[in-house]
Tab-separated table of C-alpha atoms and ligand atoms in Angstrom:
chain	number	residue	atom	x	y	z
F	119	MET	CA	-79.374	55.688	24.379
F	120	ILE	CA	-78.420	59.319	24.919
F	121	LYS	CA	-79.784	59.326	28.449
F	122	GLU	CA	-77.842	56.148	29.267
F	123	ASN	CA	-74.664	57.548	27.731
F	124	LEU	CA	-74.958	60.727	29.769
F	125	GLU	CA	-75.600	58.818	32.981
F	126	LYS	CA	-72.633	56.560	32.377
F	127	ILE	CA	-70.261	59.445	31.723
F	128	LEU	CA	-71.563	61.442	34.685
F	129	SER	CA	-71.010	58.440	36.944
F	130	HIS	CA	-67.317	58.470	35.968
F	131	ILE	CA	-66.573	62.128	36.459
F	132	PRO	CA	-66.308	64.078	39.725
F	133	VAL	CA	-69.112	66.529	40.503
F	134	TYR	CA	-66.777	69.529	40.120
F	135	VAL	CA	-66.110	68.628	36.466
F	136	LYS	CA	-68.604	70.132	34.038
F	137	LEU	CA	-69.749	67.915	31.192
F	138	ILE	CA	-70.236	69.796	27.941
F	139	ALA	CA	-72.235	67.776	25.425
F	140	VAL	CA	-70.648	68.421	22.035
F	141	SER	CA	-73.569	68.323	19.634
F	142	LYS	CA	-71.956	69.560	16.417
F	143	THR	CA	-73.483	68.035	13.249
F	144	LYS	CA	-76.243	66.392	15.313
F	145	PRO	CA	-79.937	67.221	14.706
F	146	VAL	CA	-81.868	69.194	17.323
F	147	GLU	CA	-84.001	66.135	18.159
F	148	LEU	CA	-80.945	64.521	19.711
F	149	LEU	CA	-80.057	67.661	21.642
F	150	GLN	CA	-83.637	67.747	22.879
F	151	GLN	CA	-83.230	64.196	24.184
F	152	ALA	CA	-80.095	65.163	26.043
F	153	TYR	CA	-81.892	68.222	27.395
F	154	GLU	CA	-84.768	66.084	28.664
F	155	ALA	CA	-82.217	63.870	30.386
F	156	GLY	CA	-81.083	66.954	32.298
F	157	GLN	CA	-78.144	68.143	30.200
F	158	ARG	CA	-77.848	71.955	30.066
F	159	ASP	CA	-74.353	72.645	28.661
F	160	PHE	CA	-73.903	72.111	24.934
F	161	GLY	CA	-70.873	72.753	22.720
F	162	GLU	CA	-70.834	73.643	19.043
F	163	ASN	CA	-67.919	74.453	16.771
F	164	ARG	CA	-69.633	76.369	13.958
F	165	VAL	CA	-71.269	79.733	14.436
F	166	ASN	CA	-74.162	79.260	11.996
F	167	GLU	CA	-75.117	75.914	13.443
F	168	LEU	CA	-74.884	77.319	16.958
F	169	VAL	CA	-77.139	80.253	16.074
F	170	ASP	CA	-79.726	78.012	14.378
F	171	LYS	CA	-79.889	75.586	17.291
F	172	GLU	CA	-80.049	78.316	19.907
F	173	ALA	CA	-83.100	79.795	18.181
F	174	ILE	CA	-85.020	76.514	18.411
F	175	LEU	CA	-84.018	74.928	21.688
F	176	PRO	CA	-84.935	75.929	25.280
F	177	LYS	CA	-83.574	79.214	26.572
F	178	ASP	CA	-81.961	77.825	29.714
F	179	ILE	CA	-79.268	76.010	27.729
F	180	ASN	CA	-75.680	77.171	28.248
F	181	TRP	CA	-74.132	77.399	24.789
F	182	HIS	CA	-70.375	76.857	24.530
F	183	MET	CA	-68.516	77.923	21.407
F	184	ILE	CA	-65.717	75.359	21.329
F	185	GLY	CA	-64.336	75.705	17.817
F	186	HIS	CA	-62.149	78.194	16.056
F	187	LEU	CA	-63.990	81.518	16.027
F	188	GLN	CA	-63.507	84.053	13.257
F	189	THR	CA	-63.465	87.665	14.409
F	190	LYS	CA	-66.158	88.703	11.954
F	191	LYS	CA	-68.591	86.114	13.361
F	192	VAL	CA	-68.416	87.127	17.016
F	193	LYS	CA	-71.376	89.481	16.707
F	194	LYS	CA	-73.694	86.607	15.746
F	195	ILE	CA	-73.268	84.861	19.086
F	196	ALA	CA	-72.432	87.750	21.421
F	197	ALA	CA	-75.982	88.172	22.730
F	198	PHE	CA	-76.307	84.676	24.161
F	199	VAL	CA	-73.072	82.672	24.208
F	200	HIS	CA	-72.234	81.275	27.661
F	201	LEU	CA	-68.513	80.598	27.203
F	202	ILE	CA	-66.102	80.948	24.284
F	203	HIS	CA	-63.409	78.281	24.627
F	204	GLY	CA	-61.140	78.983	21.690
F	205	VAL	CA	-59.751	82.478	22.176
F	206	ASP	CA	-56.432	82.346	20.383
F	207	SER	CA	-55.543	85.947	19.570
F	208	PHE	CA	-55.648	89.409	21.083
F	209	LYS	CA	-57.585	90.585	18.039
F	210	LEU	CA	-60.335	88.062	18.742
F	211	LEU	CA	-60.398	88.942	22.433
F	212	THR	CA	-60.751	92.627	21.572
F	213	GLU	CA	-63.645	91.926	19.210
F	214	ILE	CA	-65.431	89.787	21.810
F	215	ASN	CA	-65.045	92.668	24.258
F	216	LYS	CA	-66.504	95.103	21.735
F	217	GLN	CA	-69.510	92.918	20.932
F	218	ALA	CA	-70.099	92.133	24.605
F	219	GLU	CA	-70.155	95.853	25.334
F	220	ARG	CA	-72.737	96.386	22.592
F	221	ASN	CA	-74.895	93.720	24.205
F	222	GLU	CA	-74.334	95.221	27.652
F	223	ARG	CA	-72.872	92.041	29.044
F	224	ILE	CA	-69.649	90.419	30.099
F	225	ILE	CA	-68.646	87.364	28.092
F	226	ASP	CA	-66.630	84.595	29.719
F	227	VAL	CA	-63.784	83.173	27.661
F	228	LEU	CA	-60.928	80.697	27.851
F	229	LEU	CA	-57.469	81.194	26.382
F	230	GLN	CA	-56.685	78.387	23.996
F	231	PHE	CA	-53.158	76.998	24.217
F	232	HIS	CA	-51.385	75.097	21.516
F	233	ILE	CA	-50.427	71.822	23.219
F	234	ALA	CA	-50.637	69.269	20.390
F	235	GLN	CA	-47.846	68.209	18.099
F	236	GLU	CA	-49.963	68.930	15.043
F	237	SER	CA	-49.328	72.368	13.629
F	238	SER	CA	-52.960	72.675	12.527
F	239	LYS	CA	-54.394	73.175	15.998
F	240	PHE	CA	-54.931	76.760	16.995
F	241	GLY	CA	-53.718	78.374	20.180
F	242	PHE	CA	-51.309	80.604	22.034
F	243	ASP	CA	-47.932	79.759	23.481
F	244	MET	CA	-46.660	81.389	26.669
F	245	LYS	CA	-44.594	83.961	24.790
F	246	GLU	CA	-47.639	85.195	22.904
F	247	ILE	CA	-49.622	85.433	26.134
F	248	GLN	CA	-46.828	87.510	27.619
F	249	GLU	CA	-46.849	89.849	24.625
F	250	MET	CA	-50.595	90.229	24.965
F	251	VAL	CA	-50.539	91.165	28.643
F	252	ASP	CA	-47.619	93.526	28.078
F	253	ASP	CA	-49.954	95.535	25.899
F	254	GLN	CA	-51.604	98.057	28.214
F	255	THR	CA	-54.910	97.848	26.362
F	256	PHE	CA	-55.265	94.230	27.535
F	257	PHE	CA	-56.321	95.471	30.955
F	258	GLU	CA	-58.851	97.873	29.473
F	259	LEU	CA	-61.051	95.067	28.172
F	260	LYS	CA	-63.848	95.304	30.719
F	261	ASN	CA	-66.490	93.215	28.955
F	262	VAL	CA	-64.552	89.963	28.703
F	263	ARG	CA	-63.678	87.802	31.661
F	264	ILE	CA	-60.925	85.239	31.177
F	265	ILE	CA	-61.922	82.331	33.390
F	266	GLY	CA	-59.311	79.761	32.384
F	267	VAL	CA	-57.585	77.860	29.615
F	268	MET	CA	-58.467	75.321	26.925
F	269	GLY	CA	-56.488	72.894	24.818
F	270	MET	CA	-56.699	69.915	22.515
F	271	ALA	CA	-54.277	67.017	22.652
F	272	THR	CA	-52.692	65.371	19.636
F	273	PHE	CA	-54.948	62.929	17.783
F	274	THR	CA	-53.223	59.711	18.806
F	275	ASP	CA	-53.794	56.456	20.683
F	276	ASP	CA	-50.606	57.013	22.659
F	277	GLU	CA	-51.853	57.872	26.127
F	278	ALA	CA	-48.429	59.018	27.301
F	279	ILE	CA	-48.382	61.774	24.689
F	280	ILE	CA	-51.916	62.883	25.521
F	281	ARG	CA	-51.169	62.877	29.225
F	282	SER	CA	-48.035	64.974	28.875
F	283	GLU	CA	-49.887	67.497	26.699
F	284	PHE	CA	-52.645	67.804	29.290
F	285	GLN	CA	-49.956	68.260	31.937
F	286	SER	CA	-48.463	71.102	29.967
F	287	LEU	CA	-51.867	72.808	29.765
F	288	ALA	CA	-52.312	72.395	33.521
F	289	ASP	CA	-48.837	73.926	33.988
F	290	TYR	CA	-49.740	76.934	31.818
F	291	PHE	CA	-52.895	77.338	33.859
F	292	GLN	CA	-50.925	77.268	37.117
F	293	ASP	CA	-48.371	79.801	35.815
F	294	LEU	CA	-51.160	82.217	34.920
F	295	LYS	CA	-52.980	81.542	38.170
F	296	ASN	CA	-49.816	82.390	40.107
F	297	GLY	CA	-49.064	85.311	37.812
F	298	ILE	CA	-51.357	87.799	36.137
F	299	PHE	CA	-54.523	86.120	37.436
F	300	ARG	CA	-53.432	85.792	41.054
F	301	GLN	CA	-56.133	88.201	42.218
F	302	ALA	CA	-58.818	86.621	40.049
F	303	ASP	CA	-60.797	83.980	41.928
F	304	TYR	CA	-62.882	83.371	38.789
F	305	PHE	CA	-59.795	82.153	36.909
F	306	LYS	CA	-60.295	78.464	37.687
F	307	GLU	CA	-61.244	76.471	34.583
F	308	ILE	CA	-59.238	74.019	32.517
F	309	SER	CA	-61.201	72.814	29.485
F	310	MET	CA	-59.570	69.617	28.261
F	311	GLY	CA	-60.652	66.100	27.436
F	312	MET	CA	-62.935	64.622	24.759
F	313	SER	CA	-64.669	61.251	24.295
F	314	GLY	CA	-61.460	59.276	23.999
F	315	ASP	CA	-59.413	60.945	26.693
F	316	TYR	CA	-61.615	62.699	29.250
F	317	LEU	CA	-60.587	60.415	32.118
F	318	VAL	CA	-56.910	61.154	31.483
F	319	ALA	CA	-57.771	64.857	31.298
F	320	ILE	CA	-59.584	64.777	34.642
F	321	ASP	CA	-56.599	62.975	36.130
F	322	GLU	CA	-54.475	65.907	35.006
F	323	GLY	CA	-56.773	68.577	36.414
F	324	SER	CA	-59.523	69.193	33.868
F	325	THR	CA	-62.594	71.033	35.159
F	326	MET	CA	-64.572	70.887	31.889
F	327	VAL	CA	-64.730	67.979	29.476
F	328	ARG	CA	-66.086	68.383	25.954
F	329	VAL	CA	-67.649	65.068	24.995
F	330	GLY	CA	-69.411	64.445	21.699
F	331	SER	CA	-69.391	60.969	20.150
F	332	ALA	CA	-69.563	59.140	23.486
F	333	ILE	CA	-72.941	60.834	24.043
F	334	PHE	CA	-74.450	61.212	20.569
F	335	GLY	CA	-72.663	58.475	18.620
F	336	ALA	CA	-70.043	58.772	15.891
F	337	ARG	CA	-70.213	61.675	13.455
F	338	ASN	CA	-70.126	61.186	9.679
C	12	PLP	C1	-65.654	67.748	18.249
C	12	PLP	C2	-64.947	68.339	19.402
C	12	PLP	C3	-64.956	67.720	20.663
C	12	PLP	C4	-65.649	66.402	20.947
C	12	PLP	O1	-65.045	65.336	20.278
C	12	PLP	P1	-65.494	63.820	20.571
C	12	PLP	O2	-64.288	63.026	20.249
C	12	PLP	O3	-66.644	63.528	19.677
C	12	PLP	O4	-65.864	63.720	22.015
C	12	PLP	C5	-64.312	68.356	21.702
C	12	PLP	N1	-63.684	69.542	21.529
C	12	PLP	C6	-63.663	70.167	20.340
C	12	PLP	C7	-62.961	71.471	20.245
C	12	PLP	C8	-64.291	69.596	19.244
C	12	PLP	O5	-64.242	70.231	18.061
């Protein structure tokens, strides 16, 4: 079924949109099936689970850390992580830079924006981004590369709400693209959209969709 699910989703999304298979809570056998079907980008939201799976599965997988990341756990994934989606503080960004430097690499990250109505979802607002870039040390972080933005819509069936939240993320992206990232051709990613709303997200400019249950089935 996993192969069929992947094929179906891929047939609905444009080639420039990257499909990240969100495999959190799922056993490695199912990830292996997705891998054999050609999937190479996987997303996890817990550091320990990510580390355990990375150790077992093939080395050409791109591992995406999509969940909230605690500063003290960055060092566990710094050697191999492909993209960290949920950067939501300057402190975290600074730690990622430090651990990337130790591993002699540059780690790609996305700035997470708070777009949902729920207060529980992590993320910056534009004012906090401004404060961060006003700090001169922001530009001294040479081992992180900010390649775009990420956000999660409100958990609701109301498509109008979801759509307007995705629009606001796309607007933040455009503001940054026209502003502090205007020289940065690598700043081009908008990570938004999950199983229930990835088509709406793509409509609103998503370049990366994070899809779990539509590939691997419902989680417990
Ligand atoms: C779990 C999760 C997803 C995928 O959710 P589905 O509804 O199963 O597609 C996407 N993004 C984040 C940040 C997640 O934690």
